Structure formats: structure tokens, C-alpha cells
Short mmCIF file of C-alpha atoms in Angstrom, two decimals:
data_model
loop_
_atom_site.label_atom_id
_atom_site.label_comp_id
_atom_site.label_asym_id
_atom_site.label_seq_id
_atom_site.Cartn_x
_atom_site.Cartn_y
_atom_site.Cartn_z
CA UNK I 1 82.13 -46.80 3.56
CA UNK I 2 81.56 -43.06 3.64
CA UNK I 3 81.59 -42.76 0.34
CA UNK I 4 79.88 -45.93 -0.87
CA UNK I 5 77.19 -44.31 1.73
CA UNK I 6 77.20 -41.31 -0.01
CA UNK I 7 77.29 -42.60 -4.02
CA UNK I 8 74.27 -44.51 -2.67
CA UNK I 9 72.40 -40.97 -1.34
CA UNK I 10 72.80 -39.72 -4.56
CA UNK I 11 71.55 -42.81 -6.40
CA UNK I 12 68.67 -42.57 -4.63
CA UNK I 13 67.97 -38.61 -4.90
CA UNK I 14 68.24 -39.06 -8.78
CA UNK I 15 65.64 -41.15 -8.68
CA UNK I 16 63.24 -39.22 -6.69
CA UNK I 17 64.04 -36.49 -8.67
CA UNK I 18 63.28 -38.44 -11.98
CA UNK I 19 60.38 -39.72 -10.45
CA UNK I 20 58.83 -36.13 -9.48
CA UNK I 21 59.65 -35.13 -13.19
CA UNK I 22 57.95 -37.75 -14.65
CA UNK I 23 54.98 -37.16 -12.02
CA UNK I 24 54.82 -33.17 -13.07
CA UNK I 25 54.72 -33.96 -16.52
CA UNK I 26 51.76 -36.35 -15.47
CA UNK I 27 49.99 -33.17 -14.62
CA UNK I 28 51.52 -31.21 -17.05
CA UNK I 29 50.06 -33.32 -20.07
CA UNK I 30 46.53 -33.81 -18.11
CA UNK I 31 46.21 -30.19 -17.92
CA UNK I 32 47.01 -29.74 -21.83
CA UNK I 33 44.61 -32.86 -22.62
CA UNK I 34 41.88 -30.74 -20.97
CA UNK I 35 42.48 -27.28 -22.15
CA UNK I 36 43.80 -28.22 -25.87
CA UNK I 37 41.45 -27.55 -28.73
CA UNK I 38 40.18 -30.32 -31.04
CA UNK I 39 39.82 -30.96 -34.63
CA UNK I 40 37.19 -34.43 -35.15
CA UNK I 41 39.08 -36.73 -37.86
CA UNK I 42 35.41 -37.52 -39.01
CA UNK I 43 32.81 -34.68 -38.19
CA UNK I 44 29.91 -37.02 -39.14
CA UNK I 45 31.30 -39.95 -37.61
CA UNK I 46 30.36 -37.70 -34.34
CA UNK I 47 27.21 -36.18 -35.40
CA UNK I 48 25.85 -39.74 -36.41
CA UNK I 49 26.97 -41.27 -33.55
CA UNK I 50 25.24 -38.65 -31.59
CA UNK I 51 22.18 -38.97 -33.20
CA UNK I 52 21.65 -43.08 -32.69
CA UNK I 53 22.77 -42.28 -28.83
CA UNK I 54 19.65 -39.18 -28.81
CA UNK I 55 17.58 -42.40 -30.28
CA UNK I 56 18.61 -44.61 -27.81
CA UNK I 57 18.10 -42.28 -24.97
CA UNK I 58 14.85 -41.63 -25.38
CA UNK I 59 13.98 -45.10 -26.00
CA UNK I 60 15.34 -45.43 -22.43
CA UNK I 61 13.25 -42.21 -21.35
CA UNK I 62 10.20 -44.25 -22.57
CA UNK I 63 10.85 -47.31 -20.81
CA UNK I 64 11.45 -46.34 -17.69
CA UNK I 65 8.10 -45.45 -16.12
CA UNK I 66 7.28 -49.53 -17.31
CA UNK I 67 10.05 -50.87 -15.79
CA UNK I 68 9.79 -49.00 -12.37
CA UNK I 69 6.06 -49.94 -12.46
CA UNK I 70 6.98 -53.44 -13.03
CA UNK I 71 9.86 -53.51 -10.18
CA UNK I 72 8.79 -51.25 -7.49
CA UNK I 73 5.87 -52.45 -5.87
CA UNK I 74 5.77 -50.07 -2.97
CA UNK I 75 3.04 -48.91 -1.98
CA UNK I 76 3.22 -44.79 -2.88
CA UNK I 77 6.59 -45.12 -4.84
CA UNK I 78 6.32 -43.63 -8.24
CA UNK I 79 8.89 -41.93 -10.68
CA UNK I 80 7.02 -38.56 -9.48
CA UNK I 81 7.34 -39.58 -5.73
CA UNK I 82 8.65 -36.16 -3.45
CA UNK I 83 12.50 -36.83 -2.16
CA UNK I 84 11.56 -36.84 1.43
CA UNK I 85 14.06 -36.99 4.06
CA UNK I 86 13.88 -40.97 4.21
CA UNK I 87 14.92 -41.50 0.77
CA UNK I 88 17.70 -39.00 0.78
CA UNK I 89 18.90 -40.89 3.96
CA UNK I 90 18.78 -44.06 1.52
CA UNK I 91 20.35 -42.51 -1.03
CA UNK I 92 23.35 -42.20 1.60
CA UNK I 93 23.44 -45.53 3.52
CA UNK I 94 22.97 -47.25 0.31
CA UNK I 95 25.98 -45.18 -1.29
CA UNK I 96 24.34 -44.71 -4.96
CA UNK I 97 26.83 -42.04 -6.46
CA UNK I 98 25.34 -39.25 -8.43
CA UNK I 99 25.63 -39.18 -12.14
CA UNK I 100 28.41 -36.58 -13.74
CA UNK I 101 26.91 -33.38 -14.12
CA UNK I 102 26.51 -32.31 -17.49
CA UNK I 103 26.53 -28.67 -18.54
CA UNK I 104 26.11 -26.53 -21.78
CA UNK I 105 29.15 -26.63 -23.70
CA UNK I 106 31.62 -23.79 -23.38
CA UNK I 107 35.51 -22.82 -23.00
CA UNK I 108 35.31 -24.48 -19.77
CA UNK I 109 32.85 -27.53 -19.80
CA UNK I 110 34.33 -29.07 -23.15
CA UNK I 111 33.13 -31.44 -25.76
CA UNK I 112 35.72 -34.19 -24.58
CA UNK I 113 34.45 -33.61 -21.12
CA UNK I 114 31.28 -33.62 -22.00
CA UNK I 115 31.17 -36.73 -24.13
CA UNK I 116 33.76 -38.37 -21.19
CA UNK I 117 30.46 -37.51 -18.47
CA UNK I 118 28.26 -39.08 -20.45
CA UNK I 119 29.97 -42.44 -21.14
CA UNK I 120 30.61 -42.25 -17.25
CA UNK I 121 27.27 -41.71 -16.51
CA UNK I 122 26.22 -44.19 -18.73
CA UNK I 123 28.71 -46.59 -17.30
CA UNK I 124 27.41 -46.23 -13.82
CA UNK I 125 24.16 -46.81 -14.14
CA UNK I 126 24.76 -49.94 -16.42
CA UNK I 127 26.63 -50.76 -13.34
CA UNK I 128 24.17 -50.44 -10.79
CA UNK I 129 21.68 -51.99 -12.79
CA UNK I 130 23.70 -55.11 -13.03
CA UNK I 131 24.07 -55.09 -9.11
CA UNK I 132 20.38 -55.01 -8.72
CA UNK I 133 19.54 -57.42 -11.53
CA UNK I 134 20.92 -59.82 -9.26
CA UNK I 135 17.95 -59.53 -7.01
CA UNK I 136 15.07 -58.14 -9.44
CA UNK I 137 14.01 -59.00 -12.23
CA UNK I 138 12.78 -56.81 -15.53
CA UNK I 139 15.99 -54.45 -15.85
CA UNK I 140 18.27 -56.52 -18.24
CA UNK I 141 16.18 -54.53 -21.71
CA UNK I 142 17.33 -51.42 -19.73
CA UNK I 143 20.96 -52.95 -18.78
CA UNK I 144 21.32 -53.86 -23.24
CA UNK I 145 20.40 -50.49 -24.22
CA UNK I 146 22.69 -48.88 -21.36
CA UNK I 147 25.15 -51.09 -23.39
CA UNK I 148 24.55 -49.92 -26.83
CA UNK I 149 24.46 -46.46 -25.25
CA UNK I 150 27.95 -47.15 -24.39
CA UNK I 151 29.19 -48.10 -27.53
CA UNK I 152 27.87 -45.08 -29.67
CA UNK I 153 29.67 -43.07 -26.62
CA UNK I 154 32.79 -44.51 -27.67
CA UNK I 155 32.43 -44.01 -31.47
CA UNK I 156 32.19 -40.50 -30.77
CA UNK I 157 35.19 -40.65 -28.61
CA UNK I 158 37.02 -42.17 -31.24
CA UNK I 159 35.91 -39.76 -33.72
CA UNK I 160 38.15 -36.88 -31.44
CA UNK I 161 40.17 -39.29 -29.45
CA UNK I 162 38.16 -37.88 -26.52
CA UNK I 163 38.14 -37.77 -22.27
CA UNK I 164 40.74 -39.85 -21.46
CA UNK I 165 41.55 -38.41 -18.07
CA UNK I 166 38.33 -37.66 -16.70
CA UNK I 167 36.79 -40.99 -17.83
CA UNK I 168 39.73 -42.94 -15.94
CA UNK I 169 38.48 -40.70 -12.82
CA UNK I 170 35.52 -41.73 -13.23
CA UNK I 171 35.85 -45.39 -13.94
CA UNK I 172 37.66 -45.45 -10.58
CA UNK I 173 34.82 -44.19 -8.94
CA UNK I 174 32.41 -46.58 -10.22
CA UNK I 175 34.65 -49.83 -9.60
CA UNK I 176 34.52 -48.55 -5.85
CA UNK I 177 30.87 -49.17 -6.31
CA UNK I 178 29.66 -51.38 -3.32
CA UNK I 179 25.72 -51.39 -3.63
CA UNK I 180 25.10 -54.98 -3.14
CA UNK I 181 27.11 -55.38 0.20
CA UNK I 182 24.35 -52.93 1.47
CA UNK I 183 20.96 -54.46 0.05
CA UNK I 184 18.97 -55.68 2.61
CA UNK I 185 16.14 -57.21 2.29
CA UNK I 186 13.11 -56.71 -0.24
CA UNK I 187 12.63 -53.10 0.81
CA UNK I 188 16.06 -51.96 0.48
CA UNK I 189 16.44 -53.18 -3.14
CA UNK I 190 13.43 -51.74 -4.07
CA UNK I 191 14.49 -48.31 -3.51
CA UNK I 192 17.54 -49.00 -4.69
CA UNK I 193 15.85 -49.59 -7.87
CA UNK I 194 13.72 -46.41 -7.34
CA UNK I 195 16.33 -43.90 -6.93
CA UNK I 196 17.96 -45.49 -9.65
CA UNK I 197 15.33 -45.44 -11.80
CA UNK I 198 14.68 -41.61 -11.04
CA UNK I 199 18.04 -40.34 -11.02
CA UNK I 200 18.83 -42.58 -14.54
CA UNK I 201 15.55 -40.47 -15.95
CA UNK I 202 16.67 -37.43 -15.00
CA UNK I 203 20.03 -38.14 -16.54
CA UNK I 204 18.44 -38.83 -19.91
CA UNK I 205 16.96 -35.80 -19.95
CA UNK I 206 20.43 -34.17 -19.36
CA UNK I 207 22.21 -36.69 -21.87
CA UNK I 208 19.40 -35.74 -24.70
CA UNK I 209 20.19 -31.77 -24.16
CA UNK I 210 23.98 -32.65 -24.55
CA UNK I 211 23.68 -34.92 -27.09
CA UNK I 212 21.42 -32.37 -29.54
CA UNK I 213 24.80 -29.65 -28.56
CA UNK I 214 26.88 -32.17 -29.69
CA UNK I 215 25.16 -33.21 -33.20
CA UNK I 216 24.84 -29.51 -33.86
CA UNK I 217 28.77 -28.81 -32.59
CA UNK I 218 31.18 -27.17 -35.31
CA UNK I 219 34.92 -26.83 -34.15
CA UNK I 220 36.30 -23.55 -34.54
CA UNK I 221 39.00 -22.51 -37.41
CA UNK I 222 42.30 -23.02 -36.03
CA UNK I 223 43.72 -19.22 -34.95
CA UNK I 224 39.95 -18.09 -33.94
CA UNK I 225 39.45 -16.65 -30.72
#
């Protein structure tokens, strides 16, 4: 018995062992997927593909003002409304998430993390938009160029076999997305739709500063420091 126990006890330790190998080389590999440099298979594939996203963008950027003017009927709302206290309080009990932050591009903010933020970003809001669609009307042009938005993301993703890690963070955060469980009433969904709105501008103008560092990014030789 004692030493059935005990073949058993081992059994069990190689496993946990095996296991907590396989979960350090997890990290191991996420780590190099971050830091590793990267050569694009097709240079223009990404700088074209950054270019029809800029495009897109600021078609977005343009139609925003018309569709918050056509959704938000508040009374003093605007895109240029002050954050007072009461919407930042909405902001929380309504649990809109903040875009990714993007950043210049350097040895530490990346272009796979980069592009990864952005399809995130673009993700989310595509997201949200779809939640409130269900109780407003005049955001499904915005929701199909969110889309396309998406899918020029991608081709440049593909073009360096880009962000898988951080974009699987991020998806996870976005399918614990929860908005419409807290719309209530006509009020509540239309600031939902206004700090959407705003914070979707602002990350256009973000996404359009990236994207123009992307289109004009040139990998360095290999051995170049």
C-alpha cells in the first residue's frame, strides 16, 4: 500500500512539475514575443494598409460631431462639453473601459504593441457601439467603418505577424464588457453614447498620430543597435 501510495506521490509531482515548466515557458515565450525585433515579410503591405486605416480614421473623425448631434439630444451635451464630476461618476457606474493608450514608438512601446492597441481599441468601441445600437439609432455607418478599421488592422498584423499576446489581453477585457446590463432609461444611454462618442474622437486623434509613425516606420538592419 505504502508504496503504491508513494509511486502515486510521485506521479502526481511529475506532473506538477511538467505543468509549471510548460507554464514558465508560457512566460518565457510572451516575454520574447514582446521584446524580439521584427522584420515585415511585405513592408508595403504595412505602409498601405496604414494608409487606408489613416483614411478611414478620419472619415470617422468627420462623422462624429453628426452622429452625436443626431443621438444626443441633451440639453447642453456637446462633443466640447467640460467632464464634470457627474459624467466621470457615469463613466464609472456605467463601466465604459478606456481605450489602450497609444504612445510614440520606441524600444519600449513597440510597433506590434502598437498596432495590437489599436485593433483593441478599435475592437472596443465597435463593441460598445453595438451595445448601444440596440437602443439608438444612427451609429451602425460608425459601427461598418469601425469594421473596416478592423480589417486593415489585421492586414498590417499579418504583414509582421503582430500583437498576439497583448491583443488576447485585451480581447478578454472587452468580452467582460457589460454596458447594457447597466442602461437605464433614455438618459443613461444617452451618455453612454456621449462619452463614447468623445472618448472614440479622442482615440482617432491618437490612432491618426500612430498610424502616420507607422506608414513612415523602417525596421532596423539586423546587428544595429
Amino acid at each position: 500500500m505504502n508504496g503504491s501510495g508513494s509511486d502515486g506521490d510521485v506521479k502526481v509531482k511529475s506532473h506538477v512539475a511538467a505543468a509549471a515548466v510548460a507554464l514558465l515557458h508560457c512566460f518565457l515565450l510572451a516575454d520574447f514575443i514582446q521584446s524580439a525585433p521584427i522584420s515585415p515579410s511585405d513592408p508595403s503591405a504595412l505602409i498601405e494598409g496604414a494608409e487606408r486605416a489613416k483614411t478611414l480614421v478620419e472619415k470617422i473623425l468627420r462623422d462624429v460631431p453628426a452622429v452625436h448631434a443626431a443621438t444626443v439630444t441633451i440639453e447642453g451635451l456637446t462633443l466640447d462639453s467640460a467632464h464634470t464630476a457627474n459624467l466621470q461618476m457615469m463613466v464609472t457606474s456605467l463601466g465604459i473601459p478606456p481605450a489602450p493608450v497609444l504612445k510614440p514608438l520606441s524600444e519600449s512601446f513597440t510597433l506590434d504593441v502598437c498596432v495590437s492597441r489599436m485593433s483593441a481599441g478599435s475592437r472596443l468601441y465597435q463593441m460598445i457601439l453595438e451595445v448601444l445600437s440596440g437602443r439608438l439609432s444612427g451609429l451602425s455607418d460608425l459601427q461598418a467603418d469601425l469594421r473596416d478599421l478592423q480589417t486593415h488592422i489585421t492586414k498590417m498584423k499579418e504583414a509582421f505577424q503582430l500583437g498576439v499576446i497583448e491583443v488576447d489581453q485585451n480581447q478578454n477585457q472587452n468580452q467582460n464588457l457589460d454596458l447594457a446590463s447597466r442602461l437605464h432609461g433614455n438618459y443613461g444611454v444617452q451618455v453612454a453614447a456621449h462619452l463614447t462618442l468623445t472618448q472614440l474622437r479622442s482615440f482617432c486623434h491618437d490612432l491618426i498620430r500612430s498610424l502616420r509613425a507607422v506608414a513612415t516606420y523602417r525596421p532596423r538592419p539586423a546587428g544595429a543597435h
